[in-house]
Coordinates of C-alpha atoms in Angstrom, one line a residue:
Chain A
M1 CA 40.4 12.7 30.9
V2 CA 37.1 11.8 31.4
V3 CA 34.7 14.4 29.4
G4 CA 37.8 14.5 26.7
R5 CA 37.1 10.8 25.7
S6 CA 32.9 11.7 26.2
S7 CA 33.9 14.3 24.0
A8 CA 35.9 11.9 21.1
S9 CA 33.2 9.6 21.2
R10 CA 30.3 12.2 21.2
A11 CA 31.9 13.2 17.9
L12 CA 32.3 9.4 16.3
G13 CA 29.0 9.5 17.0
T14 CA 27.1 12.4 15.3
A15 CA 30.0 11.0 12.6
M16 CA 28.4 7.8 12.7
L17 CA 24.9 9.2 12.6
Y18 CA 25.5 11.4 9.5
A19 CA 26.6 8.2 8.1
A20 CA 23.9 6.4 8.1
V21 CA 21.9 9.1 7.4
L22 CA 23.7 9.6 4.4
G23 CA 23.8 6.0 3.8
Y24 CA 19.5 6.3 3.8
V25 CA 19.7 9.2 1.9
V26 CA 21.9 7.4 -1.3
F27 CA 19.9 4.2 -1.1
A28 CA 16.0 6.3 -1.4
L29 CA 17.1 8.1 -4.2
F30 CA 19.5 5.9 -5.9
P31 CA 17.2 4.3 -8.0
L32 CA 15.4 7.0 -9.1
F33 CA 18.1 8.9 -10.1
W34 CA 19.4 6.1 -12.3
T35 CA 16.0 6.0 -14.3
L36 CA 16.3 9.4 -15.0
K37 CA 19.8 9.4 -16.1
I38 CA 19.0 6.5 -18.6
S39 CA 16.3 8.8 -19.5
V40 CA 18.1 11.7 -20.0
T41 CA 21.3 9.2 -22.0
P42 CA 21.5 9.4 -26.1
T43 CA 20.6 5.7 -27.2
R44 CA 24.0 5.5 -28.4
L45 CA 26.0 6.0 -25.1
L46 CA 24.1 3.5 -23.8
Y47 CA 25.9 0.5 -25.2
G48 CA 29.4 -0.2 -24.7
H49 CA 29.8 2.9 -22.1
G50 CA 30.4 1.3 -19.6
I51 CA 28.3 2.4 -16.5
P52 CA 29.2 6.4 -15.7
L53 CA 26.6 8.4 -13.0
W54 CA 26.7 10.6 -15.5
P55 CA 26.6 10.8 -19.6
A56 CA 28.8 13.1 -21.2
I57 CA 26.2 14.2 -23.2
T58 CA 22.3 14.4 -22.6
T59 CA 19.1 15.1 -24.4
L60 CA 14.7 15.5 -24.0
G61 CA 14.3 14.0 -27.3
N62 CA 12.9 10.3 -25.0
Y63 CA 10.9 13.0 -23.7
V64 CA 9.8 14.3 -27.1
K65 CA 9.4 11.1 -28.1
V66 CA 6.9 9.8 -25.7
L67 CA 4.6 13.3 -25.5
A68 CA 4.5 13.6 -29.2
E69 CA 4.8 10.2 -30.8
S70 CA 3.5 7.6 -28.7
D71 CA 0.4 7.0 -27.1
F72 CA 1.5 8.2 -23.6
P73 CA -0.3 11.4 -22.8
H74 CA -3.7 9.2 -23.7
Y75 CA -2.6 6.6 -20.8
F76 CA -1.7 9.8 -18.7
L77 CA -5.4 11.3 -19.5
N78 CA -7.2 8.4 -18.7
S79 CA -4.9 7.4 -15.0
V80 CA -6.0 11.1 -14.1
I81 CA -9.6 10.6 -15.4
V82 CA -9.0 7.5 -13.1
S83 CA -7.7 8.4 -10.1
V84 CA -9.9 11.9 -10.0
S85 CA -12.8 10.4 -10.3
T86 CA -12.1 7.0 -7.4
G87 CA -10.4 9.7 -5.4
L88 CA -13.6 12.3 -5.3
V89 CA -16.0 9.4 -5.1
V90 CA -14.4 6.9 -2.5
T91 CA -13.7 10.2 -0.1
A92 CA -17.6 11.0 -0.6
I93 CA -18.6 8.1 0.5
A94 CA -15.6 7.9 2.7
S95 CA -16.7 10.7 4.7
S96 CA -20.6 9.8 4.9
A97 CA -19.7 6.7 7.1
G98 CA -16.5 8.2 8.3
Y99 CA -18.3 10.6 10.1
A100 CA -21.0 7.6 11.4
L101 CA -18.5 5.8 12.9
S102 CA -16.9 9.7 14.6
R103 CA -20.1 10.8 16.2
F104 CA -22.7 8.1 16.8
R105 CA -23.2 5.1 19.7
F106 CA -24.9 2.7 17.9
R107 CA -25.4 -1.3 18.4
G108 CA -22.9 -2.7 15.1
K109 CA -20.6 -0.3 15.5
G110 CA -18.1 -2.6 16.3
A111 CA -18.8 -4.9 13.9
V112 CA -18.8 -2.8 11.4
A113 CA -15.4 -1.1 12.2
F114 CA -14.1 -5.0 12.6
A115 CA -15.4 -5.3 8.9
L116 CA -13.8 -2.2 7.7
L117 CA -10.6 -4.2 9.2
L118 CA -11.1 -7.2 8.0
T119 CA -11.5 -5.9 4.0
Q120 CA -7.8 -4.7 4.7
T121 CA -5.9 -7.5 5.5
F122 CA -8.1 -9.3 2.4
P123 CA -6.2 -10.8 -0.4
L124 CA -7.7 -8.8 -3.1
V125 CA -6.2 -11.4 -5.9
M126 CA -8.8 -13.4 -4.6
V127 CA -11.7 -11.5 -6.2
I128 CA -9.4 -11.7 -9.5
P129 CA -11.4 -14.5 -10.9
P130 CA -14.7 -13.1 -10.0
I131 CA -14.8 -9.9 -11.2
Y132 CA -13.5 -10.9 -14.3
R133 CA -16.7 -12.7 -14.7
I134 CA -18.7 -10.4 -13.9
F135 CA -17.4 -7.1 -15.2
G136 CA -17.2 -8.9 -18.4
A137 CA -21.5 -10.3 -18.1
L138 CA -22.2 -6.0 -17.3
H139 CA -19.8 -4.5 -20.0
L140 CA -17.4 -3.2 -17.3
T141 CA -14.7 -4.7 -19.0
D142 CA -12.1 -2.4 -21.4
S143 CA -14.0 0.9 -19.9
L144 CA -12.4 3.4 -17.1
R145 CA -16.0 3.0 -15.9
G146 CA -15.0 -1.0 -14.3
L147 CA -12.2 0.1 -13.2
I148 CA -13.0 3.2 -10.8
V149 CA -16.2 0.9 -9.5
I150 CA -13.4 -1.6 -8.5
Y151 CA -10.5 0.9 -7.1
T152 CA -13.9 2.7 -5.2
A153 CA -14.1 -0.9 -3.1
F154 CA -10.5 -1.3 -2.6
N155 CA -10.5 2.5 -1.4
I156 CA -13.5 2.8 0.9
P157 CA -12.3 1.0 4.3
F158 CA -8.8 2.5 4.4
A159 CA -10.3 6.0 3.3
T160 CA -13.1 5.4 6.0
F161 CA -10.4 5.2 8.9
L162 CA -9.0 7.9 7.6
M163 CA -12.5 10.3 7.4
Q164 CA -13.3 8.6 10.6
S165 CA -10.0 10.2 11.8
F166 CA -10.0 13.7 10.7
F167 CA -14.1 13.8 12.1
D168 CA -12.4 12.8 15.6
G169 CA -9.9 15.9 15.2
V170 CA -13.2 18.0 15.5
P171 CA -14.0 19.0 19.0
R172 CA -18.1 17.9 19.3
D173 CA -18.2 21.2 21.8
L174 CA -19.0 23.1 18.5
E175 CA -21.7 21.1 16.7
E176 CA -23.7 20.9 20.0
A177 CA -23.2 24.6 20.2
A178 CA -24.0 24.8 17.0
M179 CA -27.4 22.7 17.8
V180 CA -27.9 24.3 20.5
D181 CA -28.3 27.6 18.9
G182 CA -31.3 26.1 17.0
C183 CA -28.7 24.4 13.9
T184 CA -30.4 21.2 13.5
R185 CA -27.8 18.5 13.2
L186 CA -27.3 18.3 9.2
Q187 CA -27.3 22.0 9.4
A188 CA -24.5 22.1 12.0
L189 CA -22.6 19.3 10.0
R190 CA -22.6 21.4 6.7
R191 CA -22.1 24.9 8.4
V192 CA -19.8 23.7 11.5
V193 CA -18.0 20.3 10.8
L194 CA -17.4 19.8 7.2
P195 CA -15.4 23.5 7.1
L196 CA -13.1 22.0 9.4
T197 CA -12.4 18.7 7.9
L198 CA -12.0 20.6 4.3
P199 CA -7.9 19.8 4.9
G200 CA -9.1 16.2 6.2
M201 CA -10.4 15.5 2.6
G202 CA -7.9 17.2 0.4
A203 CA -5.5 14.9 2.1
T204 CA -8.3 11.6 1.6
I205 CA -8.3 12.6 -2.3
G206 CA -4.8 12.7 -2.1
F207 CA -4.3 9.0 -0.3
V208 CA -7.3 7.4 -2.9
F209 CA -5.5 8.8 -5.9
T210 CA -1.7 8.2 -5.4
A211 CA -3.3 4.5 -4.3
A212 CA -5.7 4.5 -7.9
W213 CA -2.8 5.8 -10.0
S214 CA -0.6 2.6 -9.0
E215 CA -3.1 0.4 -9.2
L216 CA -1.4 -2.5 -12.1
L217 CA -3.1 -5.8 -11.8
F218 CA -6.9 -5.4 -11.9
A219 CA -6.5 -2.7 -15.0
L220 CA -3.9 -5.1 -17.0
M221 CA -6.8 -7.6 -16.0
L222 CA -9.3 -5.6 -17.4
I223 CA -8.4 -3.7 -20.0
N224 CA -7.2 -4.8 -23.3
D225 CA -8.5 -1.7 -25.6
D226 CA -5.9 0.5 -26.6
S227 CA -8.4 3.5 -25.3
A228 CA -9.5 2.7 -21.8
K229 CA -5.4 1.9 -20.8
T230 CA -3.7 3.8 -18.3
F231 CA -0.3 4.8 -17.6
A232 CA 0.2 1.6 -15.9
V233 CA -0.8 -1.0 -18.5
G234 CA 0.8 1.3 -21.3
L235 CA 4.2 1.2 -19.6
L236 CA 4.4 -2.4 -19.0
D237 CA 2.4 -3.3 -22.4
F238 CA 5.4 -0.5 -24.3
I239 CA 8.1 -3.1 -22.5
G240 CA 6.2 -6.5 -24.2
K241 CA 6.3 -4.4 -27.2
F242 CA 9.8 -2.4 -27.9
A243 CA 12.1 -3.9 -24.9
V244 CA 14.9 -2.0 -26.1
D245 CA 13.8 1.2 -26.1
W246 CA 15.5 2.0 -22.9
G247 CA 15.2 5.4 -22.8
E248 CA 11.4 6.1 -23.9
M249 CA 10.6 3.8 -21.1
M250 CA 12.8 5.1 -18.4
A251 CA 11.3 8.7 -19.6
A252 CA 7.8 7.6 -19.6
S253 CA 8.2 6.5 -15.9
V254 CA 10.1 9.8 -14.9
L255 CA 7.1 11.2 -15.9
G256 CA 4.5 8.7 -14.1
L257 CA 6.4 9.3 -10.7
V258 CA 5.4 13.1 -11.3
P259 CA 2.0 13.6 -9.7
A260 CA 2.7 10.8 -6.5
C261 CA 5.6 12.7 -5.8
L262 CA 3.4 16.5 -6.0
F263 CA 0.8 14.8 -3.9
F264 CA 3.6 13.1 -1.5
A265 CA 4.5 16.8 -1.3
L266 CA 1.3 18.0 -0.8
L267 CA 0.7 15.0 2.2
Q268 CA 3.5 15.1 4.2
R269 CA 2.2 16.3 6.9
Y270 CA -1.1 13.8 7.1
L271 CA 1.4 10.6 6.1
V272 CA 1.3 9.7 9.7
A273 CA -2.8 9.6 9.7
G274 CA -2.9 8.3 6.2
L275 CA -0.7 5.3 7.2
T276 CA -2.1 4.5 10.3
A277 CA -5.6 4.0 9.2
G278 CA -4.9 1.9 6.3
A279 CA -1.8 0.7 8.1
V280 CA -2.4 -1.9 5.6
K281 CA -1.7 -0.2 2.8
G282 CA 1.0 0.5 2.2
Chain B
M1 CA -16.5 15.3 28.7
T2 CA -16.3 14.3 25.5
R3 CA -17.9 10.2 25.5
S4 CA -20.9 11.7 28.3
A5 CA -21.7 14.3 25.2
T6 CA -21.9 11.5 22.9
A7 CA -24.2 10.1 24.9
G8 CA -26.3 13.1 24.5
V9 CA -26.7 13.1 21.0
A10 CA -27.5 9.7 20.7
R11 CA -29.6 9.9 23.0
E12 CA -33.4 11.5 22.4
P13 CA -34.7 13.3 25.6
A14 CA -37.7 11.7 26.8
A15 CA -39.7 15.1 26.4
G16 CA -42.6 15.2 23.7
R17 CA -45.9 12.7 23.0
R18 CA -44.9 9.5 22.9
P19 CA -45.1 8.0 19.5
R20 CA -43.4 10.9 18.1
A21 CA -40.7 9.9 20.2
V22 CA -41.0 6.5 19.8
R23 CA -40.4 7.1 16.1
R24 CA -37.4 9.4 16.7
R25 CA -36.1 7.1 18.4
A26 CA -36.5 5.1 15.9
G27 CA -34.9 7.4 13.3
A28 CA -32.1 8.3 15.9
A29 CA -30.8 4.5 15.6
L30 CA -31.4 4.2 11.7
E31 CA -29.4 7.7 11.4
P32 CA -25.7 6.5 11.2
W33 CA -26.4 3.2 8.9
L34 CA -27.5 5.8 6.3
Y35 CA -24.5 6.7 6.8
L36 CA -22.5 3.6 6.7
A37 CA -24.8 2.7 3.5
P38 CA -22.4 3.6 0.6
A39 CA -20.4 2.9 1.6
L40 CA -21.4 -0.1 2.9
T41 CA -23.6 -1.5 -0.5
V42 CA -20.5 -1.1 -2.3
L43 CA -17.9 -3.0 -0.6
M44 CA -20.7 -5.8 -0.1
V45 CA -21.2 -5.7 -4.0
V46 CA -18.0 -5.6 -5.1
L47 CA -16.0 -7.8 -2.6
L48 CA -18.2 -9.6 -0.6
V49 CA -20.5 -10.9 -3.4
P50 CA -17.0 -11.7 -5.5
L51 CA -15.7 -13.0 -2.8
G52 CA -18.6 -15.7 -2.4
F53 CA -19.0 -16.3 -6.4
G54 CA -14.6 -16.9 -5.9
I55 CA -15.2 -19.4 -3.3
A56 CA -17.7 -21.4 -5.6
Y57 CA -15.7 -21.3 -9.1
S58 CA -12.9 -22.5 -6.6
L59 CA -15.3 -25.9 -6.7
R60 CA -16.1 -25.6 -10.2
H61 CA -13.7 -26.5 -13.3
F62 CA -13.9 -23.8 -16.2
T63 CA -12.4 -23.8 -20.1
A64 CA -13.3 -22.3 -23.0
F65 CA -16.7 -23.5 -23.3
G66 CA -18.0 -23.1 -19.5
S67 CA -17.8 -24.9 -16.2
R68 CA -18.7 -27.8 -14.7
Y69 CA -19.3 -28.4 -10.9
V70 CA -16.4 -30.6 -9.3
G71 CA -16.8 -30.8 -5.7
L72 CA -13.3 -31.3 -4.1
D73 CA -11.2 -32.0 -7.3
Q74 CA -9.2 -28.5 -7.6
Y75 CA -7.9 -29.1 -4.2
R76 CA -6.7 -32.4 -4.5
R77 CA -4.9 -31.4 -7.4
M78 CA -3.4 -28.6 -4.8
L79 CA -2.1 -32.0 -3.2
S80 CA 0.6 -32.6 -6.0
D81 CA 1.2 -29.4 -7.8
P82 CA 4.6 -28.6 -7.4
I83 CA 4.6 -25.3 -8.4
L84 CA 2.6 -24.6 -5.8
G85 CA 4.7 -26.0 -3.3
Q86 CA 7.4 -23.7 -4.8
A87 CA 4.9 -21.3 -4.3
L88 CA 4.4 -21.8 -0.9
L89 CA 7.9 -22.1 -0.1
N90 CA 8.5 -18.9 -2.1
T91 CA 5.6 -16.8 0.0
L92 CA 7.8 -18.1 3.5
W93 CA 11.2 -16.6 2.2
W94 CA 9.6 -13.6 0.2
T95 CA 7.7 -12.5 3.9
G96 CA 9.8 -13.7 5.5
A97 CA 13.2 -12.0 4.4
S98 CA 10.9 -8.6 3.7
V99 CA 9.0 -7.9 6.5
V100 CA 12.2 -8.6 8.8
L101 CA 14.5 -6.3 6.7
Q102 CA 11.9 -3.4 6.4
F103 CA 11.3 -3.9 9.8
G104 CA 14.4 -3.3 10.9
F105 CA 15.8 -1.1 8.3
G106 CA 12.7 1.1 9.0
L107 CA 13.3 1.0 13.0
G108 CA 16.8 2.0 12.2
L109 CA 15.9 5.1 10.4
A110 CA 13.0 5.7 12.7
L111 CA 15.6 6.3 15.9
L112 CA 18.0 8.3 13.5
L113 CA 15.1 10.5 12.3
N114 CA 14.2 11.3 16.1
H115 CA 17.3 12.9 16.8
N116 CA 17.7 16.7 16.3
F117 CA 20.2 17.2 13.3
A118 CA 21.0 19.7 10.6
G119 CA 18.6 19.2 7.9
R120 CA 16.6 16.5 9.3
R121 CA 13.3 17.3 7.9
L122 CA 14.5 17.9 4.2
V123 CA 16.5 14.3 4.9
Q124 CA 13.0 13.0 6.3
A125 CA 10.7 14.4 2.9
V126 CA 14.1 12.5 0.5
V127 CA 14.0 9.0 2.7
F128 CA 10.5 8.6 2.6
L129 CA 9.9 9.2 -1.0
P130 CA 9.9 5.2 -2.3
W131 CA 6.6 5.5 -0.2
A132 CA 4.8 7.3 -3.4
V133 CA 6.7 5.6 -5.5
P134 CA 3.7 3.5 -7.9
S135 CA 4.6 -0.3 -7.1
F136 CA 5.3 -1.6 -10.5
L137 CA 7.3 1.5 -11.1
A138 CA 9.2 0.7 -8.0
G139 CA 9.5 -3.0 -10.2
L140 CA 10.5 -1.8 -12.8
T141 CA 13.0 0.4 -11.3
W142 CA 14.6 -2.3 -9.8
A143 CA 14.5 -4.8 -12.5
W144 CA 16.8 -2.2 -14.7
L145 CA 18.9 -1.8 -11.6
F146 CA 19.6 -5.4 -11.6
N147 CA 20.1 -5.6 -15.6
P148 CA 23.8 -5.4 -16.9
V149 CA 22.8 -3.6 -20.3
I150 CA 21.5 -0.2 -18.6
G151 CA 21.8 -1.1 -14.3
P152 CA 24.7 -1.1 -12.2
I153 CA 24.4 -3.4 -9.9
P154 CA 26.1 -6.4 -12.1
H155 CA 28.4 -4.5 -12.6
W156 CA 29.0 -3.4 -9.0
L157 CA 29.0 -7.2 -7.9
T158 CA 31.0 -8.3 -11.0
A159 CA 34.1 -5.7 -9.6
I160 CA 33.8 -7.2 -5.9
G161 CA 34.6 -10.6 -7.2
L162 CA 30.4 -11.5 -7.0
Q163 CA 29.6 -12.0 -10.0
K164 CA 32.5 -13.6 -13.2
T165 CA 30.6 -11.7 -15.7
P166 CA 28.2 -9.1 -15.1
T167 CA 24.4 -11.4 -15.2
D168 CA 21.3 -10.0 -14.2
I169 CA 20.5 -12.0 -10.6
L170 CA 17.0 -12.0 -11.0
A171 CA 17.4 -14.8 -14.5
E172 CA 19.7 -17.0 -12.1
P173 CA 17.1 -19.5 -10.1
G174 CA 18.8 -19.3 -6.8
I175 CA 19.1 -15.7 -6.0
A176 CA 16.0 -14.6 -8.2
L177 CA 13.8 -13.9 -5.8
W178 CA 16.3 -11.4 -3.3
G179 CA 15.9 -9.0 -6.4
P180 CA 11.7 -8.7 -5.6
I181 CA 12.8 -8.5 -2.2
I182 CA 15.2 -5.9 -1.7
A183 CA 13.3 -3.6 -4.0
N184 CA 10.2 -4.3 -1.7
V185 CA 12.6 -3.7 1.3
W186 CA 13.3 -0.2 -0.4
F187 CA 9.4 -0.1 -0.8
G188 CA 8.3 -0.7 3.0
I189 CA 11.7 0.8 4.8
P190 CA 9.3 3.9 4.5
F191 CA 6.1 2.2 6.1
F192 CA 7.2 1.1 9.9
A193 CA 9.9 4.0 9.5
I194 CA 7.3 6.7 9.2
T195 CA 4.8 4.6 12.0
L196 CA 7.5 4.0 14.6
L197 CA 8.6 7.6 14.1
A198 CA 5.2 8.5 15.7
A199 CA 5.6 5.8 18.4
L200 CA 8.9 7.9 19.0
K201 CA 7.8 11.0 19.1
A202 CA 5.0 10.1 21.7
I203 CA 6.9 9.1 24.6
P204 CA 8.1 11.9 27.1
A205 CA 11.3 13.2 27.3
E206 CA 11.7 13.0 31.0
L207 CA 11.5 9.3 31.2
Y208 CA 14.5 9.4 29.2
E209 CA 16.0 12.1 31.5
A210 CA 14.9 10.0 34.5
A211 CA 17.0 7.0 33.0
A212 CA 19.6 9.4 32.0
V213 CA 20.1 10.5 35.8
D214 CA 19.8 6.7 37.0
G215 CA 23.0 6.2 34.6
A216 CA 21.0 4.3 32.0
G217 CA 23.3 3.8 28.9
V218 CA 21.7 4.1 25.7
V219 CA 21.8 0.1 25.6
Q220 CA 19.4 0.0 28.6
R221 CA 17.7 3.4 27.4
F222 CA 16.8 1.6 24.8
A223 CA 15.6 -2.3 26.2
R224 CA 14.4 -0.8 28.5
L225 CA 12.0 2.2 28.2
T226 CA 12.5 2.4 24.2
L227 CA 11.2 -1.0 23.3
P228 CA 8.8 -1.2 25.9
F229 CA 6.7 1.5 24.6
L230 CA 6.9 0.7 20.7
A231 CA 5.8 -2.7 21.3
P232 CA 2.7 -2.2 20.3
T233 CA 3.1 -0.2 17.7
I234 CA 5.6 -2.6 16.4
A235 CA 2.5 -5.3 17.3
I236 CA 0.2 -4.3 15.3
T237 CA 2.3 -3.0 12.5
V238 CA 4.6 -6.3 11.6
M239 CA 1.3 -8.3 11.8
L240 CA -0.6 -6.1 9.5
R241 CA 2.7 -5.7 7.2
T242 CA 2.5 -9.6 6.9
I243 CA -0.5 -10.0 5.5
W244 CA 0.0 -7.3 2.9
I245 CA 2.9 -8.9 2.4
A246 CA 2.5 -12.0 1.9
T247 CA -0.5 -10.9 -0.6
F248 CA 1.4 -8.3 -2.6
A249 CA 2.0 -9.4 -6.3
D250 CA 3.2 -6.4 -7.7
L251 CA 6.4 -6.4 -7.7
I252 CA 7.4 -9.8 -8.6
F253 CA 5.1 -9.8 -11.3
V254 CA 6.7 -6.8 -12.7
M255 CA 10.4 -8.0 -12.0
T256 CA 10.2 -11.1 -12.9
G257 CA 6.5 -12.6 -13.8
G258 CA 7.2 -15.8 -11.4
G259 CA 9.9 -17.2 -13.6
P260 CA 12.8 -17.9 -13.8
A261 CA 11.0 -21.6 -13.9
G262 CA 8.8 -20.8 -11.0
A263 CA 11.7 -19.3 -8.7
T264 CA 9.8 -16.6 -7.4
E265 CA 6.6 -17.7 -8.0
T266 CA 4.7 -16.6 -4.5
V267 CA 1.0 -18.2 -3.8
A268 CA -0.2 -14.1 -4.9
T269 CA 1.3 -14.3 -8.2
Y270 CA 0.8 -17.7 -8.7
V271 CA -3.4 -17.4 -8.2
Y272 CA -2.5 -14.1 -10.9
V273 CA -1.2 -15.7 -13.1
T274 CA -3.1 -18.8 -13.2
A275 CA -6.3 -17.1 -13.7
F276 CA -4.8 -14.4 -15.6
S277 CA -2.8 -15.9 -18.3
T278 CA -3.8 -19.6 -18.0
L279 CA -7.6 -18.8 -17.8
D280 CA -7.5 -21.4 -15.3
K281 CA -10.3 -19.5 -13.4
G282 CA -11.6 -22.2 -11.2
Y283 CA -8.2 -23.7 -9.9
A284 CA -6.7 -20.0 -8.8
S285 CA -9.9 -19.6 -7.0
A286 CA -8.8 -22.9 -5.2
V287 CA -5.2 -21.6 -4.7
S288 CA -6.5 -18.1 -3.2
V289 CA -9.1 -19.7 -1.1
L290 CA -6.0 -21.4 0.3
L291 CA -4.3 -18.4 1.0
L292 CA -7.1 -16.8 2.8
A293 CA -7.6 -19.7 5.3
L294 CA -3.4 -19.7 5.4
L295 CA -3.4 -15.7 6.5
I296 CA -7.0 -16.6 8.9
L297 CA -4.8 -19.3 10.7
Y298 CA -1.3 -16.7 11.2
A299 CA -4.3 -14.3 12.4
V300 CA -5.0 -16.8 14.5
G301 CA -1.6 -18.2 16.0
L302 CA -1.3 -14.9 16.8
I303 CA -3.7 -13.5 18.9
R304 CA -3.8 -16.4 20.8
M305 CA 0.6 -16.4 21.3
R306 CA -0.4 -13.2 22.4
R307 CA -3.0 -14.6 24.5
R308 CA -0.6 -16.6 26.0
L309 CA 2.0 -14.0 26.9
L310 CA 0.0 -11.6 28.3
A311 CA -1.5 -14.7 30.3
M312 CA 2.1 -15.0 31.5
A313 CA 3.0 -11.6 32.4

């Protein structure tokens, strides 16, 4: 009797577990699915056909138009240049800083770590008015270089904590053994520590790439010239200008999701490290 | 062991002639700062200096032709700014509702993923995906879902009788803020789920076995074992996340631009729109100084409360 009841309640528990899991999966995927659906729906089927889960006819015409007839390929290229450059520059600078925080004990270390944490909680909208004026004076508006500079600053603190955690993961005994064998500290760093932190550097580049790829507000403020527009700015302008071309807009959005999803797949293993390092980055 | 090893590395051996040893010690003291220098320089030049400028701007009035010193005039102007009052209230709603819902659903998801079930790894990859979606795309996607022309949500709301005809909730002042909040919950669940799941995995399984042997039920085990173990993670993630969401302007900017009629304006979007669209950099700076002050107050209050709770315990 007792056994029967507990197995029944266990079955009920399992059913509830799967129902809850299904709920989360649907909630996570539905918005993306809907964007994909509209992007392959022919425009004439968009109106007056209700809201079917999948259109009767699908088309890739929207993608062809976005890739062949619009400025989006150019915007994508700009975003790739900005995001890759920011990823590389930040990772180089943050590796150096993360190494210092991981391997040295020195006066002021606590203060540096605290200051880095503080910049993470700092409302970035605060620097919008001054950055706009300063960058204007330095001719850094309407240029990809300006975006790289500002994104580099935004991402250094979080990337430094991330790199510090990767350096912490390399046992000190290894480099000390190399130094006992006659290597200088730099040689030990180059031959022993760096090869072991390469995957971590790759992950840091990925996190920074994703952050730079996603940034909108500063890009929108600093870029007016069509030749320097990033994907985010291009998409928002597109909405302003061609407010009703839903299919093309969604096709462009789906294309913009591709690099983010690719990096997400590659970064899965490092998500915990990444989120705890930059607890505020989202 | 590694501790003592560090000390060995950081402290130079006393051997060798004295001046050289001193020089080497000075060099060793400088070394970490050399590694930190590029990072600190960039942060100084690109964040700290503009921050100083921003505070100075808050005391100046900007026009198309230049600026002049106005003292605290713009702070006084804030007192009688009805949009700012609304924005402060909205910021509370936006932040509170987003954090509570993100945390609640994130904790639920973490607890689910802490079970073993068929396909768990695939499910985990799928439910964490919104984290990778660029925030402006998350905002646009949800704005489209709420759109009666191409989105399903207004039709569903009509079908279950919540709306008479399909309309865009983002256009209705009374409820518009819920649009960005829902998008923010979608976007932020993975953050809490990932960090809380990592904390859950760190709880030793033997403790649960011991509790089960002692006859503790599911609810008791959760309240007496899981929650106390998660508490430190919860405290730090909720605090940092609250600050982050309070200043997070992308979703609202993309979905409603602060409208209709300021119904979804938060302090962060107000700063952005004021600086960017109306080009009133002085006033935008003053409002952003207010935002910074409120965040500092919040953090200090929280730290004090924590101290009092610790003293009571």
